[in-house]
């Protein structure tokens, strides 16, 4: 972990320097929670690679923002770049791939590889910002800008309010599209709300924390919850908690054991899945999620 501390990290030193870490911990808590909530849709609707492609697009958006600032003299805030490219990727992935004579997997592979490769190429032309690009792609940053924290918090509040308000309609249309259409629900509009909320949340969070941990929060949180075979509302609640725990727990793990933050948060999210599997094995849970 790239801290300017020469001695071994201790709880006392952490508390002394808490102001330095406050925003990063709070951001990890909020982003982990909202991405954990959304991860249930991502996993149950088999959109794991959608999340991967959108996080790569967010990294490209940040790289393009730096490129525009350095080479074109245009000021574009990296958060805006991440959100715009994530939203663009989301809208692309919402298209019917059959119209382009492509399969869904082909379209996802195209979006993921193109965005990831382009981020590397653009990053090669902004070497003075290479460290920032690395932070964004792998989440190696120790601190979080206050602007990033505010953006993540605002997006998280709006996203959760909309999803809780329309919870029944969104879950019904997501997991039983035919039944929802028969009941007269606007399935396409609800799909758009879900995809756009995932795209913007992933984009803003990836700028603040890095693409790697954001991908982990938006997938592994739901995996840990689904293993426990809970009812759907409790699955959302546990996934939200798992995402928050992975964000904060991974940060503490990185601090005390001096590891990169993004990798620690990702591994912590994976460890929660293993813990859930252990709980399932001990309690003898069986059956599919209800």
mmCIF file of C-alpha atoms in Angstrom:
data_model
loop_
_atom_site.group_PDB
_atom_site.id
_atom_site.type_symbol
_atom_site.label_atom_id
_atom_site.label_comp_id
_atom_site.label_asym_id
_atom_site.label_seq_id
_atom_site.Cartn_x
_atom_site.Cartn_y
_atom_site.Cartn_z
ATOM 1 C CA UNK A 1 0.000 0.000 0.000
ATOM 2 C CA UNK A 2 1.626 3.244 -1.137
ATOM 3 C CA UNK A 3 1.471 5.180 2.104
ATOM 4 C CA UNK A 4 3.966 7.758 3.248
ATOM 5 C CA UNK A 5 4.420 5.906 6.511
ATOM 6 C CA UNK A 6 7.814 4.463 7.348
ATOM 7 C CA UNK A 7 6.844 2.399 10.377
ATOM 8 C CA UNK A 8 4.537 -0.591 10.554
ATOM 9 C CA UNK A 9 0.900 0.481 10.472
ATOM 10 C CA UNK A 10 -0.952 0.273 13.774
ATOM 11 C CA UNK A 11 -4.405 1.196 14.949
ATOM 12 C CA UNK A 12 -2.956 4.208 16.759
ATOM 13 C CA UNK A 13 -1.266 5.497 13.610
ATOM 14 C CA UNK A 14 -4.437 4.879 11.646
ATOM 15 C CA UNK A 15 -6.509 6.923 14.078
ATOM 16 C CA UNK A 16 -3.927 9.713 14.072
ATOM 17 C CA UNK A 17 -4.123 9.950 10.282
ATOM 18 C CA UNK A 18 -7.865 9.217 10.073
ATOM 19 C CA UNK A 19 -8.626 12.511 8.326
ATOM 20 C CA UNK A 20 -6.483 11.281 5.423
ATOM 21 C CA UNK A 21 -8.460 8.063 5.049
ATOM 22 C CA UNK A 22 -11.940 9.303 5.991
ATOM 23 C CA UNK A 23 -13.192 10.089 2.475
ATOM 24 C CA UNK A 24 -11.793 6.871 0.993
ATOM 25 C CA UNK A 25 -13.448 4.695 3.643
ATOM 26 C CA UNK A 26 -16.782 6.490 3.356
ATOM 27 C CA UNK A 27 -16.652 6.270 -0.437
ATOM 28 C CA UNK A 28 -15.879 2.539 -0.278
ATOM 29 C CA UNK A 29 -18.792 2.052 2.123
ATOM 30 C CA UNK A 30 -21.318 3.916 -0.027
ATOM 31 C CA UNK A 31 -20.131 2.582 -3.397
ATOM 32 C CA UNK A 32 -19.875 -0.962 -2.064
ATOM 33 C CA UNK A 33 -23.407 -0.812 -0.677
ATOM 34 C CA UNK A 34 -25.133 0.535 -3.775
ATOM 35 C CA UNK A 35 -23.145 -1.700 -6.131
ATOM 36 C CA UNK A 36 -23.908 -4.648 -3.868
ATOM 37 C CA UNK A 37 -27.612 -3.870 -4.177
ATOM 38 C CA UNK A 38 -27.399 -3.620 -7.979
ATOM 39 C CA UNK A 39 -25.284 -6.774 -8.167
ATOM 40 C CA UNK A 40 -28.372 -8.928 -7.587
ATOM 41 C CA UNK A 41 -29.764 -7.738 -10.917
ATOM 42 C CA UNK A 42 -26.352 -8.137 -12.573
ATOM 43 C CA UNK A 43 -25.929 -11.758 -11.468
ATOM 44 C CA UNK A 44 -29.514 -13.013 -11.696
ATOM 45 C CA UNK A 45 -29.945 -11.472 -15.142
ATOM 46 C CA UNK A 46 -26.590 -12.934 -16.197
ATOM 47 C CA UNK A 47 -25.101 -9.518 -16.930
ATOM 48 C CA UNK A 48 -21.748 -10.102 -15.238
ATOM 49 C CA UNK A 49 -19.862 -9.265 -18.396
ATOM 50 C CA UNK A 50 -22.017 -6.172 -18.842
ATOM 51 C CA UNK A 51 -20.549 -4.921 -15.587
ATOM 52 C CA UNK A 52 -17.028 -5.768 -16.795
ATOM 53 C CA UNK A 53 -17.526 -3.924 -20.082
ATOM 54 C CA UNK A 54 -19.010 -0.878 -18.359
ATOM 55 C CA UNK A 55 -16.161 -0.660 -15.841
ATOM 56 C CA UNK A 56 -13.620 -0.812 -18.669
ATOM 57 C CA UNK A 57 -15.536 1.956 -20.438
ATOM 58 C CA UNK A 58 -15.361 4.065 -17.282
ATOM 59 C CA UNK A 59 -11.578 3.693 -17.291
ATOM 60 C CA UNK A 60 -11.500 4.794 -20.935
ATOM 61 C CA UNK A 61 -13.687 7.784 -20.091
ATOM 62 C CA UNK A 62 -11.263 8.939 -17.413
ATOM 63 C CA UNK A 63 -8.268 8.453 -19.720
ATOM 64 C CA UNK A 64 -10.013 10.484 -22.437
ATOM 65 C CA UNK A 65 -10.739 13.255 -19.940
ATOM 66 C CA UNK A 66 -7.029 13.482 -19.088
ATOM 67 C CA UNK A 67 -6.145 13.358 -22.794
ATOM 68 C CA UNK A 68 -8.533 16.211 -23.606
ATOM 69 C CA UNK A 69 -7.104 18.302 -20.772
ATOM 70 C CA UNK A 70 -3.453 17.722 -21.735
ATOM 71 C CA UNK A 71 -3.514 17.652 -25.528
ATOM 72 C CA UNK A 72 -6.650 19.545 -26.512
ATOM 73 C CA UNK A 73 -6.875 22.149 -23.766
ATOM 74 C CA UNK A 74 -10.445 21.087 -22.965
ATOM 75 C CA UNK A 75 -11.347 20.698 -19.304
ATOM 76 C CA UNK A 76 -13.513 17.641 -18.779
ATOM 77 C CA UNK A 77 -13.716 16.369 -15.217
ATOM 78 C CA UNK A 78 -12.699 12.688 -15.058
ATOM 79 C CA UNK A 79 -15.932 11.853 -13.221
ATOM 80 C CA UNK A 80 -17.901 13.251 -16.153
ATOM 81 C CA UNK A 81 -15.750 11.285 -18.585
ATOM 82 C CA UNK A 82 -16.280 8.057 -16.634
ATOM 83 C CA UNK A 83 -20.034 8.599 -16.336
ATOM 84 C CA UNK A 84 -20.480 9.496 -20.011
ATOM 85 C CA UNK A 85 -18.507 6.541 -21.370
ATOM 86 C CA UNK A 86 -20.207 4.162 -18.933
ATOM 87 C CA UNK A 87 -23.592 5.450 -20.011
ATOM 88 C CA UNK A 88 -22.617 5.156 -23.675
ATOM 89 C CA UNK A 89 -21.482 1.566 -23.164
ATOM 90 C CA UNK A 90 -24.692 0.793 -21.283
ATOM 91 C CA UNK A 91 -26.844 2.191 -24.085
ATOM 92 C CA UNK A 92 -24.818 0.188 -26.625
ATOM 93 C CA UNK A 93 -25.338 -2.999 -24.639
ATOM 94 C CA UNK A 94 -29.074 -2.308 -24.417
ATOM 95 C CA UNK A 95 -29.335 -2.588 -28.207
ATOM 96 C CA UNK A 96 -30.715 -5.725 -29.778
ATOM 97 C CA UNK A 97 -27.518 -7.420 -31.051
ATOM 98 C CA UNK A 98 -29.516 -9.322 -33.679
ATOM 99 C CA UNK A 99 -29.963 -6.053 -35.588
ATOM 100 C CA UNK A 100 -26.187 -5.904 -35.973
ATOM 101 C CA UNK A 101 -25.976 -9.603 -36.836
ATOM 102 C CA UNK A 102 -24.091 -10.189 -33.599
ATOM 103 C CA UNK A 103 -24.754 -12.392 -30.603
ATOM 104 C CA UNK A 104 -25.037 -10.875 -27.124
ATOM 105 C CA UNK A 105 -21.686 -12.413 -26.168
ATOM 106 C CA UNK A 106 -20.035 -10.954 -29.268
ATOM 107 C CA UNK A 107 -21.303 -7.483 -28.445
ATOM 108 C CA UNK A 108 -20.096 -7.772 -24.840
ATOM 109 C CA UNK A 109 -16.696 -9.012 -25.963
ATOM 110 C CA UNK A 110 -16.408 -6.151 -28.442
ATOM 111 C CA UNK A 111 -17.303 -3.524 -25.833
ATOM 112 C CA UNK A 112 -14.955 -4.993 -23.201
ATOM 113 C CA UNK A 113 -11.931 -5.471 -25.456
ATOM 114 C CA UNK A 114 -12.353 -2.202 -27.361
ATOM 115 C CA UNK A 115 -12.746 -0.104 -24.213
ATOM 116 C CA UNK A 116 -9.894 -1.853 -22.384
ATOM 117 C CA UNK A 117 -7.524 -1.635 -25.333
ATOM 118 C CA UNK A 118 -8.399 1.989 -26.044
ATOM 119 C CA UNK A 119 -7.788 2.904 -22.387
ATOM 120 C CA UNK A 120 -4.295 1.439 -22.638
ATOM 121 C CA UNK A 121 -3.592 3.324 -25.884
ATOM 122 C CA UNK A 122 -4.870 6.646 -24.570
ATOM 123 C CA UNK A 123 -2.979 6.094 -21.333
ATOM 124 C CA UNK A 124 0.213 5.650 -23.345
ATOM 125 C CA UNK A 125 -0.195 9.213 -24.641
ATOM 126 C CA UNK A 126 -0.658 10.752 -21.214
ATOM 127 C CA UNK A 127 2.312 9.273 -19.417
ATOM 128 C CA UNK A 128 2.371 12.146 -16.903
ATOM 129 C CA UNK A 129 -0.992 10.870 -15.637
ATOM 130 C CA UNK A 130 -0.056 7.186 -15.796
ATOM 131 C CA UNK A 131 -0.304 6.818 -12.030
ATOM 132 C CA UNK A 132 -3.864 8.182 -12.044
ATOM 133 C CA UNK A 133 -4.812 5.798 -14.844
ATOM 134 C CA UNK A 134 -3.388 2.875 -12.880
ATOM 135 C CA UNK A 135 -5.420 3.969 -9.861
ATOM 136 C CA UNK A 136 -8.567 3.968 -11.921
ATOM 137 C CA UNK A 137 -8.036 0.640 -13.647
ATOM 138 C CA UNK A 138 -6.839 -1.330 -10.613
ATOM 139 C CA UNK A 139 -7.967 0.754 -7.640
ATOM 140 C CA UNK A 140 -4.509 1.337 -6.209
ATOM 141 C CA UNK A 141 -5.329 4.798 -4.881
ATOM 142 C CA UNK A 142 -5.239 5.244 -1.099
ATOM 143 C CA UNK A 143 -7.160 8.507 -0.930
ATOM 144 C CA UNK A 144 -10.339 9.653 -2.655
ATOM 145 C CA UNK A 145 -11.020 13.192 -3.839
ATOM 146 C CA UNK A 146 -13.857 14.968 -2.037
ATOM 147 C CA UNK A 147 -15.515 15.645 -5.412
ATOM 148 C CA UNK A 148 -15.510 11.925 -6.190
ATOM 149 C CA UNK A 149 -17.009 11.147 -2.797
ATOM 150 C CA UNK A 150 -19.796 13.689 -3.281
ATOM 151 C CA UNK A 151 -20.562 12.347 -6.766
ATOM 152 C CA UNK A 152 -20.666 8.740 -5.550
ATOM 153 C CA UNK A 153 -22.899 9.691 -2.615
ATOM 154 C CA UNK A 154 -25.342 11.653 -4.794
ATOM 155 C CA UNK A 155 -25.598 8.904 -7.401
ATOM 156 C CA UNK A 156 -25.991 6.267 -4.679
ATOM 157 C CA UNK A 157 -28.811 8.135 -2.922
ATOM 158 C CA UNK A 158 -30.746 8.756 -6.141
ATOM 159 C CA UNK A 159 -30.220 5.178 -7.360
ATOM 160 C CA UNK A 160 -31.332 3.571 -4.108
ATOM 161 C CA UNK A 161 -34.351 5.863 -3.773
ATOM 162 C CA UNK A 162 -35.543 5.034 -7.292
ATOM 163 C CA UNK A 163 -34.906 1.311 -6.859
ATOM 164 C CA UNK A 164 -36.610 1.103 -3.480
ATOM 165 C CA UNK A 165 -39.571 3.149 -4.726
ATOM 166 C CA UNK A 166 -40.020 0.892 -7.785
ATOM 167 C CA UNK A 167 -38.694 -2.275 -6.157
ATOM 168 C CA UNK A 168 -41.654 -4.515 -6.951
ATOM 169 C CA UNK A 169 -41.947 -3.311 -10.543
ATOM 170 C CA UNK A 170 -38.207 -3.553 -11.219
ATOM 171 C CA UNK A 171 -37.853 -7.041 -9.774
ATOM 172 C CA UNK A 172 -41.043 -8.275 -11.452
ATOM 173 C CA UNK A 173 -39.990 -6.998 -14.876
ATOM 174 C CA UNK A 174 -36.407 -8.192 -14.414
ATOM 175 C CA UNK A 175 -37.137 -11.764 -13.394
ATOM 176 C CA UNK A 176 -40.505 -12.397 -15.089
ATOM 177 C CA UNK A 177 -40.668 -10.202 -18.178
ATOM 178 C CA UNK A 178 -43.614 -12.033 -19.719
ATOM 179 C CA UNK A 179 -45.670 -11.846 -16.553
ATOM 180 C CA UNK A 180 -44.813 -8.184 -16.097
ATOM 181 C CA UNK A 181 -45.809 -7.374 -19.668
ATOM 182 C CA UNK A 182 -49.106 -9.231 -19.201
ATOM 183 C CA UNK A 183 -49.742 -7.168 -16.066
ATOM 184 C CA UNK A 184 -49.234 -4.008 -18.134
ATOM 185 C CA UNK A 185 -45.911 -2.899 -16.655
ATOM 186 C CA UNK A 186 -43.671 -0.768 -18.936
ATOM 187 C CA UNK A 187 -40.974 -3.426 -19.208
ATOM 188 C CA UNK A 188 -38.769 -1.544 -21.676
ATOM 189 C CA UNK A 189 -38.824 1.619 -19.593
ATOM 190 C CA UNK A 190 -37.996 -0.322 -16.426
ATOM 191 C CA UNK A 191 -35.156 -2.048 -18.278
ATOM 192 C CA UNK A 192 -33.809 1.345 -19.283
ATOM 193 C CA UNK A 193 -33.987 2.614 -15.695
ATOM 194 C CA UNK A 194 -32.103 -0.445 -14.471
ATOM 195 C CA UNK A 195 -29.380 -0.348 -17.119
ATOM 196 C CA UNK A 196 -28.842 3.413 -16.890
ATOM 197 C CA UNK A 197 -28.634 3.293 -13.102
ATOM 198 C CA UNK A 198 -26.063 0.477 -13.316
ATOM 199 C CA UNK A 199 -24.062 2.340 -15.960
ATOM 200 C CA UNK A 200 -23.895 5.653 -14.103
ATOM 201 C CA UNK A 201 -23.214 4.058 -10.717
ATOM 202 C CA UNK A 202 -20.439 1.877 -12.094
ATOM 203 C CA UNK A 203 -18.883 4.770 -13.991
ATOM 204 C CA UNK A 204 -18.796 7.211 -11.082
ATOM 205 C CA UNK A 205 -17.637 4.537 -8.634
ATOM 206 C CA UNK A 206 -14.897 3.308 -10.970
ATOM 207 C CA UNK A 207 -13.444 6.814 -11.172
ATOM 208 C CA UNK A 208 -13.341 7.036 -7.380
ATOM 209 C CA UNK A 209 -12.245 3.507 -6.431
ATOM 210 C CA UNK A 210 -10.979 1.799 -9.570
ATOM 211 C CA UNK A 211 -12.499 -0.583 -12.104
ATOM 212 C CA UNK A 212 -11.285 -3.791 -10.462
ATOM 213 C CA UNK A 213 -12.968 -3.402 -7.029
ATOM 214 C CA UNK A 214 -16.089 -1.929 -8.649
ATOM 215 C CA UNK A 215 -16.419 -5.037 -10.812
ATOM 216 C CA UNK A 216 -16.028 -7.184 -7.691
ATOM 217 C CA UNK A 217 -18.664 -5.228 -5.722
ATOM 218 C CA UNK A 218 -21.125 -5.408 -8.617
ATOM 219 C CA UNK A 219 -20.855 -9.186 -9.008
ATOM 220 C CA UNK A 220 -19.414 -11.032 -5.987
ATOM 221 C CA UNK A 221 -21.727 -9.299 -3.483
ATOM 222 C CA UNK A 222 -24.738 -10.947 -5.066
ATOM 223 C CA UNK A 223 -22.944 -14.287 -5.383
ATOM 224 C CA UNK A 224 -22.313 -14.291 -1.620
ATOM 225 C CA UNK A 225 -25.963 -13.467 -0.915
ATOM 226 C CA UNK A 226 -27.428 -15.946 -3.401
ATOM 227 C CA UNK A 227 -25.409 -18.809 -1.945
ATOM 228 C CA UNK A 228 -27.360 -18.367 1.300
ATOM 229 C CA UNK A 229 -30.659 -19.165 -0.440
ATOM 230 C CA UNK A 230 -32.632 -16.298 1.062
ATOM 231 C CA UNK A 231 -35.883 -14.740 -0.024
ATOM 232 C CA UNK A 232 -35.421 -12.035 -2.630
ATOM 233 C CA UNK A 233 -35.711 -8.935 -0.379
ATOM 234 C CA UNK A 234 -33.201 -10.463 2.048
ATOM 235 C CA UNK A 235 -30.922 -11.332 -0.863
ATOM 236 C CA UNK A 236 -30.824 -7.653 -1.803
ATOM 237 C CA UNK A 237 -30.182 -6.687 1.822
ATOM 238 C CA UNK A 238 -27.341 -9.182 2.299
ATOM 239 C CA UNK A 239 -25.765 -8.255 -1.048
ATOM 240 C CA UNK A 240 -25.863 -4.583 -0.030
ATOM 241 C CA UNK A 241 -24.195 -5.433 3.272
ATOM 242 C CA UNK A 242 -21.604 -7.647 1.555
ATOM 243 C CA UNK A 243 -20.670 -4.851 -0.842
ATOM 244 C CA UNK A 244 -20.254 -2.367 2.013
ATOM 245 C CA UNK A 245 -18.208 -4.860 4.036
ATOM 246 C CA UNK A 246 -15.951 -5.615 1.080
ATOM 247 C CA UNK A 247 -15.316 -1.924 0.501
ATOM 248 C CA UNK A 248 -14.497 -1.018 4.096
ATOM 249 C CA UNK A 249 -12.991 -4.359 5.138
ATOM 250 C CA UNK A 250 -10.745 -4.430 2.087
ATOM 251 C CA UNK A 251 -9.516 -0.939 2.857
ATOM 252 C CA UNK A 252 -8.602 -1.853 6.430
ATOM 253 C CA UNK A 253 -6.943 -5.060 5.199
ATOM 254 C CA UNK A 254 -4.866 -3.034 2.726
ATOM 255 C CA UNK A 255 -3.828 -0.571 5.422
ATOM 256 C CA UNK A 256 -2.789 -3.009 8.126
ATOM 257 C CA UNK A 257 -1.117 -5.550 5.824
ATOM 258 C CA UNK A 258 0.268 -2.956 3.383
ATOM 259 C CA UNK A 259 -1.367 -4.243 0.201
ATOM 260 C CA UNK A 260 -2.881 -2.330 -2.748
ATOM 261 C CA UNK A 261 -6.389 -1.134 -1.879
ATOM 262 C CA UNK A 262 -8.253 -2.268 -5.002
ATOM 263 C CA UNK A 263 -6.801 -5.767 -4.923
ATOM 264 C CA UNK A 264 -7.553 -6.071 -1.208
ATOM 265 C CA UNK A 265 -11.173 -5.005 -1.666
ATOM 266 C CA UNK A 266 -11.551 -7.476 -4.528
ATOM 267 C CA UNK A 267 -10.066 -10.347 -2.533
ATOM 268 C CA UNK A 268 -12.204 -9.402 0.484
ATOM 269 C CA UNK A 269 -15.326 -9.606 -1.718
ATOM 270 C CA UNK A 270 -14.205 -13.047 -2.870
ATOM 271 C CA UNK A 271 -13.553 -14.108 0.716
ATOM 272 C CA UNK A 272 -17.141 -13.206 1.608
ATOM 273 C CA UNK A 273 -18.312 -15.615 -1.095
ATOM 274 C CA UNK A 274 -16.154 -18.358 0.442
ATOM 275 C CA UNK A 275 -17.553 -17.487 3.875
ATOM 276 C CA UNK A 276 -21.102 -17.754 2.536
ATOM 277 C CA UNK A 277 -20.252 -21.128 0.998
ATOM 278 C CA UNK A 278 -18.940 -22.241 4.383
ATOM 279 C CA UNK A 279 -22.124 -21.100 6.100
ATOM 280 C CA UNK A 280 -24.161 -22.935 3.507
ATOM 281 C CA UNK A 281 -22.157 -26.116 3.995
ATOM 282 C CA UNK A 282 -22.481 -25.937 7.784
ATOM 283 C CA UNK A 283 -26.204 -25.297 7.750
ATOM 284 C CA UNK A 284 -26.958 -27.748 4.943
ATOM 285 C CA UNK A 285 -28.791 -25.232 2.810
ATOM 286 C CA UNK A 286 -30.197 -26.585 -0.408
ATOM 287 C CA UNK A 287 -32.259 -25.332 -3.319
ATOM 288 C CA UNK A 288 -32.371 -22.336 -5.630
ATOM 289 C CA UNK A 289 -32.913 -18.753 -4.420
ATOM 290 C CA UNK A 290 -36.525 -17.849 -3.925
#
